[in-house]
mmCIF file with all atom_site columns, C-alpha atoms in Angstrom:
data_model
loop_
_atom_site.group_PDB
_atom_site.id
_atom_site.type_symbol
_atom_site.label_atom_id
_atom_site.label_alt_id
_atom_site.label_comp_id
_atom_site.label_asym_id
_atom_site.label_entity_id
_atom_site.label_seq_id
_atom_site.pdbx_PDB_ins_code
_atom_site.Cartn_x
_atom_site.Cartn_y
_atom_site.Cartn_z
_atom_site.occupancy
_atom_site.B_iso_or_equiv
_atom_site.pdbx_formal_charge
_atom_site.auth_seq_id
_atom_site.auth_comp_id
_atom_site.auth_asym_id
_atom_site.auth_atom_id
_atom_site.pdbx_PDB_model_num
ATOM 1   C CA . MET M 1 1   ? -5.198  -0.246  -16.763 1.00 53.00 ? 1   MET M CA 1
ATOM 2   C CA . PRO M 1 2   ? -3.545  2.946   -18.054 1.00 55.00 ? 2   PRO M CA 1
ATOM 3   C CA . SER M 1 3   ? -3.399  3.359   -21.814 1.00 52.00 ? 3   SER M CA 1
ATOM 4   C CA . LEU M 1 4   ? -0.404  2.067   -23.734 1.00 52.00 ? 4   LEU M CA 1
ATOM 5   C CA . ASP M 1 5   ? 0.484   5.531   -25.040 1.00 57.00 ? 5   ASP M CA 1
ATOM 6   C CA . LEU M 1 6   ? 4.265   5.249   -24.965 1.00 56.00 ? 6   LEU M CA 1
ATOM 7   C CA . ALA M 1 7   ? 4.987   8.249   -27.158 1.00 50.00 ? 7   ALA M CA 1
ATOM 8   C CA . SER M 1 8   ? 8.678   8.990   -27.369 1.00 53.00 ? 8   SER M CA 1
ATOM 9   C CA . ASP M 1 9   ? 7.968   12.755  -27.229 1.00 60.00 ? 9   ASP M CA 1
ATOM 10  C CA . ASP M 1 10  ? 6.719   12.488  -23.629 1.00 83.00 ? 10  ASP M CA 1
ATOM 11  C CA . SER M 1 11  ? 9.284   14.616  -21.795 1.00 92.00 ? 11  SER M CA 1
ATOM 12  C CA . ARG M 1 12  ? 8.128   13.690  -18.292 1.00 96.00 ? 12  ARG M CA 1
ATOM 13  C CA . SER M 1 13  ? 10.446  11.828  -15.968 1.00 95.00 ? 13  SER M CA 1
ATOM 14  C CA . MET M 1 14  ? 9.613   8.265   -15.005 1.00 96.00 ? 14  MET M CA 1
ATOM 15  C CA . ARG M 1 15  ? 8.738   9.564   -11.543 1.00 95.00 ? 15  ARG M CA 1
ATOM 16  C CA . GLU M 1 16  ? 6.297   12.096  -13.016 1.00 96.00 ? 16  GLU M CA 1
ATOM 17  C CA . ARG M 1 17  ? 4.717   9.380   -15.147 1.00 96.00 ? 17  ARG M CA 1
ATOM 18  C CA . MET M 1 18  ? 4.450   7.053   -12.128 1.00 96.00 ? 18  MET M CA 1
ATOM 19  C CA . LEU M 1 19  ? 2.818   9.675   -9.911  1.00 93.00 ? 19  LEU M CA 1
ATOM 20  C CA . ALA M 1 20  ? 0.331   10.518  -12.697 1.00 94.00 ? 20  ALA M CA 1
ATOM 21  C CA . GLY M 1 21  ? -0.760  6.867   -12.829 1.00 94.00 ? 21  GLY M CA 1
ATOM 22  C CA . ASP M 1 22  ? 0.665   6.399   -16.317 1.00 96.00 ? 22  ASP M CA 1
ATOM 23  C CA . LEU M 1 23  ? 2.947   3.683   -17.585 1.00 97.00 ? 23  LEU M CA 1
ATOM 24  C CA . TYR M 1 24  ? 6.556   4.113   -16.489 1.00 97.00 ? 24  TYR M CA 1
ATOM 25  C CA . ARG M 1 25  ? 9.718   2.056   -16.068 1.00 96.00 ? 25  ARG M CA 1
ATOM 26  C CA . GLY M 1 26  ? 10.885  1.364   -12.527 1.00 92.00 ? 26  GLY M CA 1
ATOM 27  C CA . ALA M 1 27  ? 14.531  0.889   -13.556 1.00 92.00 ? 27  ALA M CA 1
ATOM 28  C CA . ASP M 1 28  ? 15.137  4.625   -13.295 1.00 95.00 ? 28  ASP M CA 1
ATOM 29  C CA . PRO M 1 29  ? 17.947  6.261   -11.258 1.00 95.00 ? 29  PRO M CA 1
ATOM 30  C CA . GLU M 1 30  ? 15.645  8.725   -9.465  1.00 95.00 ? 30  GLU M CA 1
ATOM 31  C CA . LEU M 1 31  ? 13.137  6.038   -8.498  1.00 96.00 ? 31  LEU M CA 1
ATOM 32  C CA . GLU M 1 32  ? 15.845  3.577   -7.524  1.00 97.00 ? 32  GLU M CA 1
ATOM 33  C CA . ALA M 1 33  ? 17.397  6.184   -5.198  1.00 97.00 ? 33  ALA M CA 1
ATOM 34  C CA . GLU M 1 34  ? 14.036  6.752   -3.500  1.00 97.00 ? 34  GLU M CA 1
ATOM 35  C CA . MET M 1 35  ? 13.560  3.019   -3.082  1.00 97.00 ? 35  MET M CA 1
ATOM 36  C CA . ARG M 1 36  ? 17.040  2.598   -1.568  1.00 98.00 ? 36  ARG M CA 1
ATOM 37  C CA . GLN M 1 37  ? 16.267  5.332   0.960   1.00 98.00 ? 37  GLN M CA 1
ATOM 38  C CA . ALA M 1 38  ? 13.016  3.561   1.846   1.00 98.00 ? 38  ALA M CA 1
ATOM 39  C CA . MET M 1 39  ? 14.872  0.253   2.225   1.00 98.00 ? 39  MET M CA 1
ATOM 40  C CA . MET M 1 40  ? 17.355  1.826   4.630   1.00 98.00 ? 40  MET M CA 1
ATOM 41  C CA . LEU M 1 41  ? 14.632  3.382   6.795   1.00 98.00 ? 41  LEU M CA 1
ATOM 42  C CA . THR M 1 42  ? 12.534  0.211   6.682   1.00 98.00 ? 42  THR M CA 1
ATOM 43  C CA . LYS M 1 43  ? 15.501  -1.891  7.777   1.00 98.00 ? 43  LYS M CA 1
ATOM 44  C CA . ALA M 1 44  ? 16.179  0.511   10.645  1.00 98.00 ? 44  ALA M CA 1
ATOM 45  C CA . PHE M 1 45  ? 12.518  0.305   11.709  1.00 98.00 ? 45  PHE M CA 1
ATOM 46  C CA . ASN M 1 46  ? 12.385  -3.478  11.404  1.00 98.00 ? 46  ASN M CA 1
ATOM 47  C CA . ASP M 1 47  ? 15.601  -3.850  13.431  1.00 98.00 ? 47  ASP M CA 1
ATOM 48  C CA . SER M 1 48  ? 14.575  -1.266  16.057  1.00 97.00 ? 48  SER M CA 1
ATOM 49  C CA . ASP M 1 49  ? 14.357  -1.987  19.777  1.00 97.00 ? 49  ASP M CA 1
ATOM 50  C CA . PRO M 1 50  ? 10.751  -2.654  20.842  1.00 94.00 ? 50  PRO M CA 1
ATOM 51  C CA . GLN M 1 51  ? 11.558  -0.865  24.089  1.00 96.00 ? 51  GLN M CA 1
ATOM 52  C CA . ASP M 1 52  ? 12.318  2.365   22.211  1.00 97.00 ? 52  ASP M CA 1
ATOM 53  C CA . PRO M 1 53  ? 8.936   3.543   20.873  1.00 95.00 ? 53  PRO M CA 1
ATOM 54  C CA . GLU M 1 54  ? 10.203  7.105   20.344  1.00 97.00 ? 54  GLU M CA 1
ATOM 55  C CA . ARG M 1 55  ? 12.898  5.893   17.919  1.00 97.00 ? 55  ARG M CA 1
ATOM 56  C CA . ARG M 1 56  ? 10.340  3.741   16.098  1.00 97.00 ? 56  ARG M CA 1
ATOM 57  C CA . ARG M 1 57  ? 7.994   6.703   15.773  1.00 97.00 ? 57  ARG M CA 1
ATOM 58  C CA . THR M 1 58  ? 10.790  8.914   14.414  1.00 98.00 ? 58  THR M CA 1
ATOM 59  C CA . LEU M 1 59  ? 11.681  6.296   11.794  1.00 98.00 ? 59  LEU M CA 1
ATOM 60  C CA . LEU M 1 60  ? 8.042   5.994   10.703  1.00 98.00 ? 60  LEU M CA 1
ATOM 61  C CA . GLU M 1 61  ? 7.761   9.778   10.393  1.00 98.00 ? 61  GLU M CA 1
ATOM 62  C CA . GLN M 1 62  ? 10.871  9.787   8.176   1.00 98.00 ? 62  GLN M CA 1
ATOM 63  C CA . LEU M 1 63  ? 9.671   6.855   6.080   1.00 98.00 ? 63  LEU M CA 1
ATOM 64  C CA . LEU M 1 64  ? 5.936   7.383   5.595   1.00 98.00 ? 64  LEU M CA 1
ATOM 65  C CA . GLY M 1 65  ? 3.995   10.092  3.801   1.00 98.00 ? 65  GLY M CA 1
ATOM 66  C CA . SER M 1 66  ? 2.051   10.700  7.016   1.00 98.00 ? 66  SER M CA 1
ATOM 67  C CA . VAL M 1 67  ? 1.416   8.825   10.235  1.00 98.00 ? 67  VAL M CA 1
ATOM 68  C CA . GLY M 1 68  ? -1.283  9.721   12.753  1.00 98.00 ? 68  GLY M CA 1
ATOM 69  C CA . THR M 1 69  ? -1.065  9.716   16.523  1.00 98.00 ? 69  THR M CA 1
ATOM 70  C CA . ASP M 1 70  ? -0.998  6.427   18.461  1.00 98.00 ? 70  ASP M CA 1
ATOM 71  C CA . VAL M 1 71  ? -0.306  4.304   15.366  1.00 98.00 ? 71  VAL M CA 1
ATOM 72  C CA . ASP M 1 72  ? 1.083   0.854   16.224  1.00 98.00 ? 72  ASP M CA 1
ATOM 73  C CA . ILE M 1 73  ? 2.901   -1.033  13.458  1.00 98.00 ? 73  ILE M CA 1
ATOM 74  C CA . ARG M 1 74  ? 4.513   -4.353  14.356  1.00 97.00 ? 74  ARG M CA 1
ATOM 75  C CA . PRO M 1 75  ? 7.682   -5.092  12.359  1.00 98.00 ? 75  PRO M CA 1
ATOM 76  C CA . PRO M 1 76  ? 8.490   -6.326  9.839   1.00 98.00 ? 76  PRO M CA 1
ATOM 77  C CA . LEU M 1 77  ? 7.069   -3.674  7.532   1.00 98.00 ? 77  LEU M CA 1
ATOM 78  C CA . HIS M 1 78  ? 7.765   -3.740  3.775   1.00 98.00 ? 78  HIS M CA 1
ATOM 79  C CA . VAL M 1 79  ? 7.211   -0.806  1.391   1.00 98.00 ? 79  VAL M CA 1
ATOM 80  C CA . ASP M 1 80  ? 8.372   0.317   -2.042  1.00 97.00 ? 80  ASP M CA 1
ATOM 81  C CA . TYR M 1 81  ? 8.685   4.048   -1.306  1.00 98.00 ? 81  TYR M CA 1
ATOM 82  C CA . GLY M 1 82  ? 7.016   4.647   2.066   1.00 98.00 ? 82  GLY M CA 1
ATOM 83  C CA . SER M 1 83  ? 6.364   8.266   1.122   1.00 98.00 ? 83  SER M CA 1
ATOM 84  C CA . HIS M 1 84  ? 3.136   7.291   -0.658  1.00 98.00 ? 84  HIS M CA 1
ATOM 85  C CA . LEU M 1 85  ? 1.756   5.469   2.414   1.00 98.00 ? 85  LEU M CA 1
ATOM 86  C CA . HIS M 1 86  ? -0.508  7.460   4.759   1.00 98.00 ? 86  HIS M CA 1
ATOM 87  C CA . ILE M 1 87  ? -1.820  5.979   8.007   1.00 98.00 ? 87  ILE M CA 1
ATOM 88  C CA . GLY M 1 88  ? -4.518  7.530   10.183  1.00 98.00 ? 88  GLY M CA 1
ATOM 89  C CA . ALA M 1 89  ? -4.586  7.901   13.960  1.00 98.00 ? 89  ALA M CA 1
ATOM 90  C CA . ARG M 1 90  ? -4.964  4.930   16.307  1.00 98.00 ? 90  ARG M CA 1
ATOM 91  C CA . THR M 1 91  ? -4.473  2.372   13.556  1.00 98.00 ? 91  THR M CA 1
ATOM 92  C CA . PHE M 1 92  ? -3.013  -1.009  14.494  1.00 98.00 ? 92  PHE M CA 1
ATOM 93  C CA . ILE M 1 93  ? -1.059  -3.036  11.921  1.00 98.00 ? 93  ILE M CA 1
ATOM 94  C CA . ASN M 1 94  ? 0.110   -6.491  12.908  1.00 98.00 ? 94  ASN M CA 1
ATOM 95  C CA . PHE M 1 95  ? 3.301   -8.218  11.772  1.00 98.00 ? 95  PHE M CA 1
ATOM 96  C CA . GLY M 1 96  ? 4.329   -8.351  8.138   1.00 98.00 ? 96  GLY M CA 1
ATOM 97  C CA . LEU M 1 97  ? 2.429   -5.619  6.279   1.00 98.00 ? 97  LEU M CA 1
ATOM 98  C CA . MET M 1 98  ? 3.515   -5.430  2.630   1.00 98.00 ? 98  MET M CA 1
ATOM 99  C CA . ALA M 1 99  ? 2.464   -2.060  1.230   1.00 98.00 ? 99  ALA M CA 1
ATOM 100 C CA . LEU M 1 100 ? 3.664   -1.683  -2.358  1.00 98.00 ? 100 LEU M CA 1
ATOM 101 C CA . ASP M 1 101 ? 3.033   2.042   -2.455  1.00 98.00 ? 101 ASP M CA 1
ATOM 102 C CA . VAL M 1 102 ? 3.894   2.885   -6.051  1.00 97.00 ? 102 VAL M CA 1
ATOM 103 C CA . ALA M 1 103 ? 0.594   4.800   -6.046  1.00 97.00 ? 103 ALA M CA 1
ATOM 104 C CA . GLN M 1 104 ? -0.902  6.419   -2.943  1.00 98.00 ? 104 GLN M CA 1
ATOM 105 C CA . ILE M 1 105 ? -2.157  4.131   -0.176  1.00 98.00 ? 105 ILE M CA 1
ATOM 106 C CA . ARG M 1 106 ? -4.400  5.879   2.324   1.00 98.00 ? 106 ARG M CA 1
ATOM 107 C CA . ILE M 1 107 ? -5.375  4.010   5.490   1.00 99.00 ? 107 ILE M CA 1
ATOM 108 C CA . GLY M 1 108 ? -7.981  5.688   7.671   1.00 98.00 ? 108 GLY M CA 1
ATOM 109 C CA . GLU M 1 109 ? -8.232  6.118   11.423  1.00 98.00 ? 109 GLU M CA 1
ATOM 110 C CA . ASP M 1 110 ? -8.894  3.279   13.880  1.00 99.00 ? 110 ASP M CA 1
ATOM 111 C CA . VAL M 1 111 ? -8.102  0.603   11.280  1.00 99.00 ? 111 VAL M CA 1
ATOM 112 C CA . MET M 1 112 ? -7.030  -2.880  12.387  1.00 98.00 ? 112 MET M CA 1
ATOM 113 C CA . MET M 1 113 ? -4.970  -5.172  10.149  1.00 98.00 ? 113 MET M CA 1
ATOM 114 C CA . GLY M 1 114 ? -4.055  -8.757  10.856  1.00 98.00 ? 114 GLY M CA 1
ATOM 115 C CA . PRO M 1 115 ? -0.647  -10.232 10.057  1.00 98.00 ? 115 PRO M CA 1
ATOM 116 C CA . ASN M 1 116 ? 0.759   -10.488 6.538   1.00 98.00 ? 116 ASN M CA 1
ATOM 117 C CA . VAL M 1 117 ? -1.759  -8.217  4.828   1.00 99.00 ? 117 VAL M CA 1
ATOM 118 C CA . GLN M 1 118 ? -0.747  -7.121  1.310   1.00 98.00 ? 118 GLN M CA 1
ATOM 119 C CA . LEU M 1 119 ? -1.701  -3.731  -0.161  1.00 99.00 ? 119 LEU M CA 1
ATOM 120 C CA . LEU M 1 120 ? -0.666  -3.908  -3.812  1.00 98.00 ? 120 LEU M CA 1
ATOM 121 C CA . THR M 1 121 ? -0.897  -0.826  -6.043  1.00 98.00 ? 121 THR M CA 1
ATOM 122 C CA . PRO M 1 122 ? 1.294   -1.937  -9.006  1.00 97.00 ? 122 PRO M CA 1
ATOM 123 C CA . THR M 1 123 ? -0.240  -3.144  -12.263 1.00 97.00 ? 123 THR M CA 1
ATOM 124 C CA . HIS M 1 124 ? 1.375   -4.536  -15.393 1.00 96.00 ? 124 HIS M CA 1
ATOM 125 C CA . PRO M 1 125 ? 0.213   -4.601  -19.017 1.00 96.00 ? 125 PRO M CA 1
ATOM 126 C CA . ILE M 1 126 ? -1.651  -7.698  -20.137 1.00 96.00 ? 126 ILE M CA 1
ATOM 127 C CA . ASP M 1 127 ? -0.104  -7.214  -23.571 1.00 97.00 ? 127 ASP M CA 1
ATOM 128 C CA . PRO M 1 128 ? 3.163   -9.204  -23.400 1.00 97.00 ? 128 PRO M CA 1
ATOM 129 C CA . GLU M 1 129 ? 5.315   -6.779  -25.433 1.00 97.00 ? 129 GLU M CA 1
ATOM 130 C CA . PRO M 1 130 ? 5.125   -3.700  -23.158 1.00 96.00 ? 130 PRO M CA 1
ATOM 131 C CA . ARG M 1 131 ? 5.329   -6.024  -20.171 1.00 96.00 ? 131 ARG M CA 1
ATOM 132 C CA . ARG M 1 132 ? 8.549   -7.522  -21.579 1.00 96.00 ? 132 ARG M CA 1
ATOM 133 C CA . ALA M 1 133 ? 9.810   -3.963  -22.082 1.00 96.00 ? 133 ALA M CA 1
ATOM 134 C CA . LYS M 1 134 ? 9.308   -3.442  -18.302 1.00 95.00 ? 134 LYS M CA 1
ATOM 135 C CA . TRP M 1 135 ? 6.485   -0.893  -18.475 1.00 97.00 ? 135 TRP M CA 1
ATOM 136 C CA . GLU M 1 136 ? 4.248   -0.819  -15.411 1.00 97.00 ? 136 GLU M CA 1
ATOM 137 C CA . ALA M 1 137 ? 1.768   1.467   -13.670 1.00 97.00 ? 137 ALA M CA 1
ATOM 138 C CA . ALA M 1 138 ? -0.121  1.693   -10.381 1.00 97.00 ? 138 ALA M CA 1
ATOM 139 C CA . LEU M 1 139 ? -3.579  2.476   -9.026  1.00 97.00 ? 139 LEU M CA 1
ATOM 140 C CA . PRO M 1 140 ? -4.232  3.918   -5.542  1.00 98.00 ? 140 PRO M CA 1
ATOM 141 C CA . ILE M 1 141 ? -5.747  2.052   -2.598  1.00 98.00 ? 141 ILE M CA 1
ATOM 142 C CA . THR M 1 142 ? -8.010  3.748   -0.052  1.00 98.00 ? 142 THR M CA 1
ATOM 143 C CA . ILE M 1 143 ? -9.103  2.140   3.218   1.00 99.00 ? 143 ILE M CA 1
ATOM 144 C CA . GLY M 1 144 ? -11.733 3.997   5.224   1.00 98.00 ? 144 GLY M CA 1
ATOM 145 C CA . ASP M 1 145 ? -11.976 4.588   8.960   1.00 99.00 ? 145 ASP M CA 1
ATOM 146 C CA . ASN M 1 146 ? -12.624 1.788   11.442  1.00 98.00 ? 146 ASN M CA 1
ATOM 147 C CA . VAL M 1 147 ? -11.996 -0.994  8.893   1.00 99.00 ? 147 VAL M CA 1
ATOM 148 C CA . TRP M 1 148 ? -10.838 -4.441  10.032  1.00 98.00 ? 148 TRP M CA 1
ATOM 149 C CA . ILE M 1 149 ? -8.745  -6.449  7.562   1.00 99.00 ? 149 ILE M CA 1
ATOM 150 C CA . GLY M 1 150 ? -8.060  -10.058 8.502   1.00 98.00 ? 150 GLY M CA 1
ATOM 151 C CA . GLY M 1 151 ? -4.677  -11.715 8.276   1.00 98.00 ? 151 GLY M CA 1
ATOM 152 C CA . MET M 1 152 ? -3.210  -12.558 4.868   1.00 98.00 ? 152 MET M CA 1
ATOM 153 C CA . ALA M 1 153 ? -5.830  -10.546 2.974   1.00 98.00 ? 153 ALA M CA 1
ATOM 154 C CA . VAL M 1 154 ? -4.716  -9.086  -0.358  1.00 98.00 ? 154 VAL M CA 1
ATOM 155 C CA . ILE M 1 155 ? -6.025  -5.684  -1.467  1.00 99.00 ? 155 ILE M CA 1
ATOM 156 C CA . CYS M 1 156 ? -5.534  -5.226  -5.224  1.00 98.00 ? 156 CYS M CA 1
ATOM 157 C CA . PRO M 1 157 ? -4.751  -2.050  -7.215  1.00 98.00 ? 157 PRO M CA 1
ATOM 158 C CA . GLY M 1 158 ? -7.428  0.633   -7.372  1.00 98.00 ? 158 GLY M CA 1
ATOM 159 C CA . VAL M 1 159 ? -9.577  -0.734  -4.530  1.00 98.00 ? 159 VAL M CA 1
ATOM 160 C CA . THR M 1 160 ? -11.467 1.421   -2.035  1.00 98.00 ? 160 THR M CA 1
ATOM 161 C CA . ILE M 1 161 ? -12.861 -0.091  1.176   1.00 99.00 ? 161 ILE M CA 1
ATOM 162 C CA . GLY M 1 162 ? -15.612 1.894   2.885   1.00 98.00 ? 162 GLY M CA 1
ATOM 163 C CA . ASN M 1 163 ? -15.785 2.909   6.546   1.00 98.00 ? 163 ASN M CA 1
ATOM 164 C CA . ASN M 1 164 ? -16.514 0.249   9.190   1.00 98.00 ? 164 ASN M CA 1
ATOM 165 C CA . SER M 1 165 ? -16.239 -2.697  6.803   1.00 98.00 ? 165 SER M CA 1
ATOM 166 C CA . VAL M 1 166 ? -14.607 -6.041  7.619   1.00 98.00 ? 166 VAL M CA 1
ATOM 167 C CA . ILE M 1 167 ? -12.489 -8.052  5.186   1.00 98.00 ? 167 ILE M CA 1
ATOM 168 C CA . GLY M 1 168 ? -12.195 -11.745 6.063   1.00 98.00 ? 168 GLY M CA 1
ATOM 169 C CA . ALA M 1 169 ? -8.816  -13.385 6.573   1.00 98.00 ? 169 ALA M CA 1
ATOM 170 C CA . GLY M 1 170 ? -7.242  -14.643 3.368   1.00 98.00 ? 170 GLY M CA 1
ATOM 171 C CA . SER M 1 171 ? -9.597  -12.676 1.123   1.00 98.00 ? 171 SER M CA 1
ATOM 172 C CA . VAL M 1 172 ? -8.486  -11.226 -2.213  1.00 98.00 ? 172 VAL M CA 1
ATOM 173 C CA . VAL M 1 173 ? -10.196 -7.874  -2.753  1.00 98.00 ? 173 VAL M CA 1
ATOM 174 C CA . THR M 1 174 ? -10.336 -7.050  -6.462  1.00 98.00 ? 174 THR M CA 1
ATOM 175 C CA . LYS M 1 175 ? -13.198 -4.504  -6.472  1.00 98.00 ? 175 LYS M CA 1
ATOM 176 C CA . ASP M 1 176 ? -14.437 -1.697  -4.233  1.00 98.00 ? 176 ASP M CA 1
ATOM 177 C CA . ILE M 1 177 ? -16.155 -2.711  -0.999  1.00 98.00 ? 177 ILE M CA 1
ATOM 178 C CA . PRO M 1 178 ? -18.868 -0.365  0.324   1.00 98.00 ? 178 PRO M CA 1
ATOM 179 C CA . ALA M 1 179 ? -19.102 0.898   3.890   1.00 98.00 ? 179 ALA M CA 1
ATOM 180 C CA . ASP M 1 180 ? -20.622 -1.136  6.723   1.00 98.00 ? 180 ASP M CA 1
ATOM 181 C CA . VAL M 1 181 ? -20.322 -4.630  5.223   1.00 98.00 ? 181 VAL M CA 1
ATOM 182 C CA . VAL M 1 182 ? -18.493 -7.919  5.748   1.00 98.00 ? 182 VAL M CA 1
ATOM 183 C CA . ALA M 1 183 ? -16.717 -9.226  2.644   1.00 98.00 ? 183 ALA M CA 1
ATOM 184 C CA . LEU M 1 184 ? -14.705 -12.387 2.210   1.00 98.00 ? 184 LEU M CA 1
ATOM 185 C CA . GLY M 1 185 ? -13.441 -14.929 -0.285  1.00 98.00 ? 185 GLY M CA 1
ATOM 186 C CA . ASN M 1 186 ? -11.438 -14.993 -3.494  1.00 98.00 ? 186 ASN M CA 1
ATOM 187 C CA . PRO M 1 187 ? -12.523 -12.769 -5.073  1.00 98.00 ? 187 PRO M CA 1
ATOM 188 C CA . ALA M 1 188 ? -14.017 -11.082 -2.023  1.00 98.00 ? 188 ALA M CA 1
ATOM 189 C CA . ARG M 1 189 ? -17.796 -10.716 -2.034  1.00 98.00 ? 189 ARG M CA 1
ATOM 190 C CA . VAL M 1 190 ? -20.086 -8.885  0.345   1.00 98.00 ? 190 VAL M CA 1
ATOM 191 C CA . ILE M 1 191 ? -21.937 -11.420 2.506   1.00 98.00 ? 191 ILE M CA 1
ATOM 192 C CA . LYS M 1 192 ? -23.766 -9.219  5.021   1.00 98.00 ? 192 LYS M CA 1
ATOM 193 C CA . SER M 1 193 ? -24.005 -5.916  6.829   1.00 98.00 ? 193 SER M CA 1
ATOM 194 C CA . VAL M 1 194 ? -21.775 -5.388  9.854   1.00 98.00 ? 194 VAL M CA 1
ATOM 195 C CA . TYR M 1 195 ? -25.009 -4.685  11.757  1.00 96.00 ? 195 TYR M CA 1
ATOM 196 C CA . ASP M 1 196 ? -26.570 -8.116  11.022  1.00 94.00 ? 196 ASP M CA 1
ATOM 197 C CA . ARG M 1 197 ? -26.580 -10.416 14.016  1.00 82.00 ? 197 ARG M CA 1
#
């Protein structure tokens, strides 16, 4: 969790604080405007005609930080900003992804995600006073290439998942998962190598 240094002489904007991974307040006009823009583009994508893949692609390019070739995202999609979400080529994301991209979320190439996966970067102070004062922060999420994440899995702030790994359906991933393993449970634990038969 970022330090509780809330010095009043910090001249940075809330957006600058947020992008640096420091505590910030989300009720900020600049951030709220970015979120409204993301909501409009997300609604357009979620309401788009499934027989118009070119329009869907254009909306994703406007919404996301980057989107690789042959990416398939099934609506509905939910994001905070969209611009902090990066998706690699040939990735498939089933219905209902919730990507709270306050910090950067980087999804590799050839990733598969089941329905209703949650990628959650926001964190909040444990100390009740700054939490009551609406301070928050975020930690990035990184998902390697060729990862498979089962439906309804939750990936928590600051987690990295290594290449080729599999996350079981319904798992809650609170710590980094190395490459080439199967992990499942709440909290998720490595149970074997992907190469074990």
